[in-house]
Short mmCIF file of N, CA and C in Angstrom, two decimals:
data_model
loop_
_atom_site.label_atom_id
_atom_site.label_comp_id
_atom_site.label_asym_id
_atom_site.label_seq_id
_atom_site.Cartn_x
_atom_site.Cartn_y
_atom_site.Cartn_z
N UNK A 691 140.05 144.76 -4.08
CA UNK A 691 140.41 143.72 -5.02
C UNK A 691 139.59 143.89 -6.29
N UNK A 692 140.44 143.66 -7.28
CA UNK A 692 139.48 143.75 -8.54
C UNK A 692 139.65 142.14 -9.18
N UNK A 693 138.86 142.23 -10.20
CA UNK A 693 138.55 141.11 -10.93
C UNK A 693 139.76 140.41 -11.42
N UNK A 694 140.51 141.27 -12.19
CA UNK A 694 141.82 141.37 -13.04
C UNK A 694 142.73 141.26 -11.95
N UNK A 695 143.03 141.36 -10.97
CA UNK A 695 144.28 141.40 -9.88
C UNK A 695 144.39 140.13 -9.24
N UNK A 696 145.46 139.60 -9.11
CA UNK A 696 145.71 138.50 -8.82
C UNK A 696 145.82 138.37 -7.62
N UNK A 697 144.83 137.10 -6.97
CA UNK A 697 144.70 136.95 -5.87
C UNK A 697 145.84 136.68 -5.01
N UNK A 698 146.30 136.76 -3.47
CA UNK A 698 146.97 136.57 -3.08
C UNK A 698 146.89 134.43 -2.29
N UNK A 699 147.82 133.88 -1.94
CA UNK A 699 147.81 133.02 -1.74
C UNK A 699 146.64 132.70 -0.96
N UNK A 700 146.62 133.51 0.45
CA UNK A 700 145.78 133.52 1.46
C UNK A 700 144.51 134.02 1.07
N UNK A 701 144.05 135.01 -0.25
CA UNK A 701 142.53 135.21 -0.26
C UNK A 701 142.37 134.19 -1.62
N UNK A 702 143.43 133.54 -2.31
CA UNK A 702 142.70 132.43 -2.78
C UNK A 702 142.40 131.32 -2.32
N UNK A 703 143.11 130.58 -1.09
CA UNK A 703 142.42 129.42 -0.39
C UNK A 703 141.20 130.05 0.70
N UNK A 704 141.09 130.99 1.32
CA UNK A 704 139.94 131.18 1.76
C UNK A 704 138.47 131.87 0.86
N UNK A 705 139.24 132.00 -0.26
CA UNK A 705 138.20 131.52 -0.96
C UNK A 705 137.40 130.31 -1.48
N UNK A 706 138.44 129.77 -1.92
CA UNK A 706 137.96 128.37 -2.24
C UNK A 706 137.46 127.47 -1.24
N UNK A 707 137.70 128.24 0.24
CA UNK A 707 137.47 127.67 1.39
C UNK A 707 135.55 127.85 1.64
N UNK A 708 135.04 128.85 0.95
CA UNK A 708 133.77 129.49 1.02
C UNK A 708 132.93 129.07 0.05
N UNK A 709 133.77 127.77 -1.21
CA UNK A 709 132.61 127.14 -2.73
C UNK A 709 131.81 126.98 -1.40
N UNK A 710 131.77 126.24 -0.38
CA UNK A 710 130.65 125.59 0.27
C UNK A 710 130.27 126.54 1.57
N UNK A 711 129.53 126.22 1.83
CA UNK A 711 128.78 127.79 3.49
C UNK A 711 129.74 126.99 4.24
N UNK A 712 130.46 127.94 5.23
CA UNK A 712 130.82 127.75 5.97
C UNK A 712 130.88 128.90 6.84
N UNK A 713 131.49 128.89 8.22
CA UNK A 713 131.90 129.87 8.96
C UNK A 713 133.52 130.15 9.09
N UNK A 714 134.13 130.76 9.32
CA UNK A 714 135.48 131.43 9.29
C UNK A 714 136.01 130.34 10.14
N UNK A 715 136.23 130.08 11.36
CA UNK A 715 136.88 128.84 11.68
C UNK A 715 137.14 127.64 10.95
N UNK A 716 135.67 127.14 10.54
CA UNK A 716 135.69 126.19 9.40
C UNK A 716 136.54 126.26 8.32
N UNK A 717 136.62 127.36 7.76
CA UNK A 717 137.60 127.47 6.82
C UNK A 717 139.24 127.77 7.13
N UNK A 718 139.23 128.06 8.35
CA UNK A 718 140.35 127.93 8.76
C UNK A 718 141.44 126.25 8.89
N UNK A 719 140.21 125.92 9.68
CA UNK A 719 140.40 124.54 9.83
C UNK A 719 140.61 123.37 8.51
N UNK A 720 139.73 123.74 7.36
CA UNK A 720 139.58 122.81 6.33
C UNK A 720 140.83 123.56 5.70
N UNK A 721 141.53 124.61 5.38
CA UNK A 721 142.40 125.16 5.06
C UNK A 721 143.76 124.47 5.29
N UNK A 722 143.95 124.00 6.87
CA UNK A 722 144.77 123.85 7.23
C UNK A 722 145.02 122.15 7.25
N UNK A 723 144.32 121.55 7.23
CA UNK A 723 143.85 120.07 6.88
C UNK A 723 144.04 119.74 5.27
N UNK A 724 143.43 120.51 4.34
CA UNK A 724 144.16 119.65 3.30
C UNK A 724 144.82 120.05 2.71
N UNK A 725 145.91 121.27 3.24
CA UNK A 725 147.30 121.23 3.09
C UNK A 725 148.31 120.84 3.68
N UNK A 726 148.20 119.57 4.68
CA UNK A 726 148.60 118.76 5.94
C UNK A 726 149.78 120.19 6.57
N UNK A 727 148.65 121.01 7.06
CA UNK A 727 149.55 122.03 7.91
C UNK A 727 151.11 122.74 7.29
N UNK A 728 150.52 123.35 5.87
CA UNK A 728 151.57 123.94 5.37
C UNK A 728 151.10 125.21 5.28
N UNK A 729 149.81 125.60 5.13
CA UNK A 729 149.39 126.59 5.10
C UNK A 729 148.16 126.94 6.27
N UNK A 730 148.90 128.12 7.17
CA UNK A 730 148.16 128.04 8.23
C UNK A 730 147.60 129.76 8.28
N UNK A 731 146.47 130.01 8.52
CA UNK A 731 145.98 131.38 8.47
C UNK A 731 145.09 131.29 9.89
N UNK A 732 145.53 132.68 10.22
CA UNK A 732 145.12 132.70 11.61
C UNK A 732 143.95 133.89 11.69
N UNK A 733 143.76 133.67 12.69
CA UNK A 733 141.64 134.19 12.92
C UNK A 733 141.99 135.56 12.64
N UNK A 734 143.34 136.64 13.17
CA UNK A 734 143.01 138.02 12.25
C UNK A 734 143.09 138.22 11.01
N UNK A 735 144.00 137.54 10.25
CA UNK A 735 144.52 137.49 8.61
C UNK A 735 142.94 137.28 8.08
N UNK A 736 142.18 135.82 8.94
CA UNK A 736 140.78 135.34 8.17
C UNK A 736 139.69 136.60 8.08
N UNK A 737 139.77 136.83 9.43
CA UNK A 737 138.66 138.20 9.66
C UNK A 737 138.96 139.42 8.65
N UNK A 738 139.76 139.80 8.39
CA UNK A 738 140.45 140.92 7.80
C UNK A 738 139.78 140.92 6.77
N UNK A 739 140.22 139.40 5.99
CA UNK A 739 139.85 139.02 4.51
C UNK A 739 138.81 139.04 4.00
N UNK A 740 137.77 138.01 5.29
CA UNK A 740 137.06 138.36 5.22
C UNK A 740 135.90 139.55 4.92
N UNK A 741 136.42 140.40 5.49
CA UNK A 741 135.67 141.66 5.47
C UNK A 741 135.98 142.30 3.61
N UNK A 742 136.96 142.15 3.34
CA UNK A 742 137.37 142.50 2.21
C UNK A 742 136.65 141.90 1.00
N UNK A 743 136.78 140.52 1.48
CA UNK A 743 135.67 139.77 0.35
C UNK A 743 134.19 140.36 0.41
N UNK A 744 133.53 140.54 1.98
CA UNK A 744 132.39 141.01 1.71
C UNK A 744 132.06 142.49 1.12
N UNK A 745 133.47 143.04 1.37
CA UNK A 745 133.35 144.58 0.50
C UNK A 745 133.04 144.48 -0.79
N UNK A 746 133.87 143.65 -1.46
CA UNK A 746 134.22 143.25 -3.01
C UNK A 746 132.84 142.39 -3.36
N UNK A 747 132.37 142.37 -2.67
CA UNK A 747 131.11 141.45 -2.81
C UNK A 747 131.74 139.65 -3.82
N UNK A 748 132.89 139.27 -3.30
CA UNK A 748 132.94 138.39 -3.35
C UNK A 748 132.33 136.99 -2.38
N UNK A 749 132.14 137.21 -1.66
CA UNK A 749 131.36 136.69 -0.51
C UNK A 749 130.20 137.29 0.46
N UNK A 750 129.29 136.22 0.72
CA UNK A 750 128.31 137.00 1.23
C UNK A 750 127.65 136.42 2.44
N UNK A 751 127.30 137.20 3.74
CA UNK A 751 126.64 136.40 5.03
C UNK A 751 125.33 136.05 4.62
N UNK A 752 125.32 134.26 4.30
CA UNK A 752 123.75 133.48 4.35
C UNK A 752 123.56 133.16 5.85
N UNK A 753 123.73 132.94 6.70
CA UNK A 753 123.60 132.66 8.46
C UNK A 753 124.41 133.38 9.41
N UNK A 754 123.85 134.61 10.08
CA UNK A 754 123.91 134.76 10.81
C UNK A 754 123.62 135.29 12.64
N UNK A 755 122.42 133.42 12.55
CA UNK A 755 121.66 133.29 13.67
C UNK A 755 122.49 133.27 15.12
N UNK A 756 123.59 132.50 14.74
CA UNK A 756 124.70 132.23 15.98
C UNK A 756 125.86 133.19 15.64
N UNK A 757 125.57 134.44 16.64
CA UNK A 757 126.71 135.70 16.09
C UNK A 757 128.18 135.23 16.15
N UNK A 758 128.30 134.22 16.98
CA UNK A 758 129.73 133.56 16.82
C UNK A 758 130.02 132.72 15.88
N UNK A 759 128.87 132.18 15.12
CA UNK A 759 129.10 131.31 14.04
C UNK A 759 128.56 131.75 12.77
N UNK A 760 128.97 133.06 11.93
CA UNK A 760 128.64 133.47 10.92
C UNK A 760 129.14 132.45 9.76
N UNK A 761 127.79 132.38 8.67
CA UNK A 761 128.09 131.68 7.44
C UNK A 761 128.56 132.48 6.44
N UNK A 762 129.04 132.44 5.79
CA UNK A 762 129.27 133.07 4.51
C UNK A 762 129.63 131.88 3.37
N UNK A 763 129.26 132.27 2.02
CA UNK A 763 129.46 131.09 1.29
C UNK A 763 130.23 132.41 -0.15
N UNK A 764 130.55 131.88 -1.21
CA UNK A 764 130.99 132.94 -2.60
C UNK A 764 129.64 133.30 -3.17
N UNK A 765 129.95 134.34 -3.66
CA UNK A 765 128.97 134.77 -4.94
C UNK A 765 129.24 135.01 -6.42
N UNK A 766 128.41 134.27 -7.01
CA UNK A 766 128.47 134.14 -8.21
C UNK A 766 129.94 135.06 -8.96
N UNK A 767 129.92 136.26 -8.33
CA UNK A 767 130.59 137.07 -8.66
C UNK A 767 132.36 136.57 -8.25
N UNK A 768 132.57 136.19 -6.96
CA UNK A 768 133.19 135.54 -6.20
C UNK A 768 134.10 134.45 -7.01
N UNK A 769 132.67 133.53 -7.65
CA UNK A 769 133.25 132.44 -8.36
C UNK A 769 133.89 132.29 -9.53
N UNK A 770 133.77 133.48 -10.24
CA UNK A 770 134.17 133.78 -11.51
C UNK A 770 135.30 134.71 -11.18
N UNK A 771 135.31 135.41 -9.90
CA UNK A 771 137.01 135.65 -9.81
C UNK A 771 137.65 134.15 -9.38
N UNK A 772 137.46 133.60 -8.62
CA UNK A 772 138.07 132.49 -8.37
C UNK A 772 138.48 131.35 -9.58
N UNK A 773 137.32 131.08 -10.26
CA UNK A 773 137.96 130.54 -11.83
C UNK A 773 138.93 131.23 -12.76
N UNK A 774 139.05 132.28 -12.69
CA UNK A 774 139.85 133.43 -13.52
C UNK A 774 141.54 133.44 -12.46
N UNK A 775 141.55 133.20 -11.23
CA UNK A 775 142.65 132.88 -10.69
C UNK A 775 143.08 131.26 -11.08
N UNK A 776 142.19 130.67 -10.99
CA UNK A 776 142.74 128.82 -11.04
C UNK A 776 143.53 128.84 -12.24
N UNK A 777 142.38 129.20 -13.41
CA UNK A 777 143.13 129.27 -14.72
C UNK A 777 144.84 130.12 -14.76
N UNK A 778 144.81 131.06 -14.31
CA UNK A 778 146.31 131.82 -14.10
C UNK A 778 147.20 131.05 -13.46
N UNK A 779 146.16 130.73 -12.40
CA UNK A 779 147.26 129.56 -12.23
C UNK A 779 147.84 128.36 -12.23
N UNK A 780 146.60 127.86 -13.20
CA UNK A 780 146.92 126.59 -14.04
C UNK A 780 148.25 126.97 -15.00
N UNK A 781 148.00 127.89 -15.65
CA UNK A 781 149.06 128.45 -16.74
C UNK A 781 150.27 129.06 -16.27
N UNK A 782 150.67 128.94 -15.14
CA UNK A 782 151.86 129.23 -14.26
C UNK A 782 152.51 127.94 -14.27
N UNK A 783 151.65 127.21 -13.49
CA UNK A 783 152.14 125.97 -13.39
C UNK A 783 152.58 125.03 -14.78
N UNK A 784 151.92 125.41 -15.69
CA UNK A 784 152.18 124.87 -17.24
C UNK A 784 153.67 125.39 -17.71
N UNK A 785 153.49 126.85 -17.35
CA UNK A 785 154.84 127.28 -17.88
C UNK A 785 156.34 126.52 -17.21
N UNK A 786 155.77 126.53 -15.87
CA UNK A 786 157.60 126.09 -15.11
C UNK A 786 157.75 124.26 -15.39
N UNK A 787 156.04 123.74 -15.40
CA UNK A 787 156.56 121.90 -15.78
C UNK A 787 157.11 122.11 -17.15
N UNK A 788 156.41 122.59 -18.47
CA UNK A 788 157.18 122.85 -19.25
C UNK A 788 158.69 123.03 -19.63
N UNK A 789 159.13 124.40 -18.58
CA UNK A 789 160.44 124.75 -18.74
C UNK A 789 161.41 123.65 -17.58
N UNK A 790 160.67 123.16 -16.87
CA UNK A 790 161.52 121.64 -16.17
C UNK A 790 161.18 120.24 -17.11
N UNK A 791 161.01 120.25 -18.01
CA UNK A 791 161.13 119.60 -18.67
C UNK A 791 160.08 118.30 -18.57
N UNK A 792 158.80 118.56 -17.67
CA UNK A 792 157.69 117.53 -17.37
C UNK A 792 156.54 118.05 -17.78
N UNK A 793 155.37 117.10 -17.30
CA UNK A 793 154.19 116.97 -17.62
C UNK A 793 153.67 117.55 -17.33
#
Protein backbone atom coordinates (compact mmCIF):
# COMPACT_ATOMS: atom_id res chain seq x y z
CA UNK A 1 0.00 0.00 0.00
CA UNK A 2 1.22 3.35 -0.70
CA UNK A 3 0.35 6.69 0.62
CA UNK A 4 -1.36 7.93 -2.66
CA UNK A 5 -3.53 4.61 -3.21
CA UNK A 6 -6.73 4.47 -2.10
CA UNK A 7 -7.62 2.54 0.66
CA UNK A 8 -9.89 -0.26 0.34
CA UNK A 9 -13.21 -0.30 2.36
CA UNK A 10 -11.97 -3.04 4.72
CA UNK A 11 -8.27 -1.53 5.36
CA UNK A 12 -9.96 1.77 5.94
CA UNK A 13 -12.30 0.77 8.84
CA UNK A 14 -9.70 -1.41 10.37
CA UNK A 15 -7.82 1.25 10.36
CA UNK A 16 -9.71 3.63 11.92
CA UNK A 17 -10.45 0.68 14.07
CA UNK A 18 -6.57 0.98 15.46
CA UNK A 19 -6.85 5.48 16.24
CA UNK A 20 -7.10 3.68 19.70
CA UNK A 21 -4.75 0.25 20.95
CA UNK A 22 -6.58 -2.35 20.47
CA UNK A 23 -6.28 -6.05 19.58
CA UNK A 24 -7.67 -7.57 16.25
CA UNK A 25 -10.86 -9.03 17.71
CA UNK A 26 -11.56 -5.75 19.25
CA UNK A 27 -11.54 -4.22 16.15
CA UNK A 28 -13.40 -6.65 14.68
CA UNK A 29 -16.03 -6.36 17.06
CA UNK A 30 -16.14 -2.38 17.34
CA UNK A 31 -16.19 -2.61 13.46
CA UNK A 32 -19.09 -4.51 13.38
CA UNK A 33 -21.10 -2.62 16.15
CA UNK A 34 -21.04 0.74 14.82
CA UNK A 35 -22.03 -0.21 11.57
CA UNK A 36 -25.13 -2.11 13.21
CA UNK A 37 -23.76 -5.30 11.34
CA UNK A 38 -23.38 -4.05 7.81
CA UNK A 39 -19.95 -4.40 7.67
CA UNK A 40 -18.58 -7.59 8.87
CA UNK A 41 -14.75 -8.66 8.52
CA UNK A 42 -13.72 -11.86 9.55
CA UNK A 43 -10.49 -13.00 11.63
CA UNK A 44 -8.59 -14.06 8.13
CA UNK A 45 -9.41 -10.81 5.99
CA UNK A 46 -8.33 -8.95 9.75
CA UNK A 47 -5.08 -10.99 10.11
CA UNK A 48 -4.07 -10.64 6.52
CA UNK A 49 -4.49 -6.82 6.82
CA UNK A 50 -3.17 -6.74 9.46
CA UNK A 51 0.10 -7.95 8.58
CA UNK A 52 0.06 -5.59 5.64
CA UNK A 53 -0.43 -2.58 7.75
CA UNK A 54 2.48 -3.70 9.85
CA UNK A 55 4.56 -4.10 6.60
CA UNK A 56 3.58 -0.56 5.43
CA UNK A 57 4.38 0.48 8.78
CA UNK A 58 1.04 1.79 9.09
CA UNK A 59 0.45 0.12 12.31
CA UNK A 60 2.48 -1.04 14.94
CA UNK A 61 2.59 -3.98 17.93
CA UNK A 62 2.60 -1.77 21.46
CA UNK A 63 1.46 -5.18 23.61
CA UNK A 64 2.37 -8.15 23.05
CA UNK A 65 2.40 -9.82 26.60
CA UNK A 66 -0.80 -12.06 25.96
CA UNK A 67 0.28 -13.82 22.51
CA UNK A 68 -3.42 -14.21 21.93
CA UNK A 69 -4.15 -10.73 22.65
CA UNK A 70 -1.80 -8.61 20.50
CA UNK A 71 -2.15 -4.67 20.63
CA UNK A 72 -1.49 -2.74 17.85
CA UNK A 73 -2.53 0.90 17.67
CA UNK A 74 -1.63 3.48 14.00
CA UNK A 75 1.42 5.29 13.46
CA UNK A 76 1.85 8.60 12.94
CA UNK A 77 2.56 7.53 9.52
CA UNK A 78 -0.71 5.41 9.53
CA UNK A 79 -2.61 8.52 10.50
CA UNK A 80 -1.78 10.73 7.85
CA UNK A 81 -2.66 7.98 5.38
CA UNK A 82 -5.87 7.66 7.05
CA UNK A 83 -6.63 11.55 6.97
CA UNK A 84 -5.59 11.68 3.27
CA UNK A 85 -8.35 8.81 2.70
CA UNK A 86 -11.25 10.63 4.91
CA UNK A 87 -10.60 13.75 2.97
CA UNK A 88 -11.06 11.67 -0.57
CA UNK A 89 -13.62 10.64 0.81
CA UNK A 90 -15.21 13.46 2.13
CA UNK A 91 -14.92 14.85 -1.51
CA UNK A 92 -16.68 11.80 -3.02
CA UNK A 93 -19.32 12.18 -0.95
CA UNK A 94 -19.53 16.08 -1.79
CA UNK A 95 -19.53 15.30 -5.36
CA UNK A 96 -22.70 12.73 -5.54
CA UNK A 97 -24.87 15.09 -2.58
CA UNK A 98 -24.06 17.79 -4.91
CA UNK A 99 -25.01 16.03 -8.15
CA UNK A 100 -28.37 14.67 -6.08
CA UNK A 101 -29.16 17.77 -5.55
CA UNK A 102 -28.50 17.97 -1.39
CA UNK A 103 -26.47 19.02 1.33
Amino acid sequence: MKSLEQLTDSVFYIMAGFTQPRHGYAVMSVIEELTDSQVVIGPASLYTIIKKLINESYIKLIDDSDSRRKVYVLTDKGREVLRQDIKRRKAMLTFAENGLGED
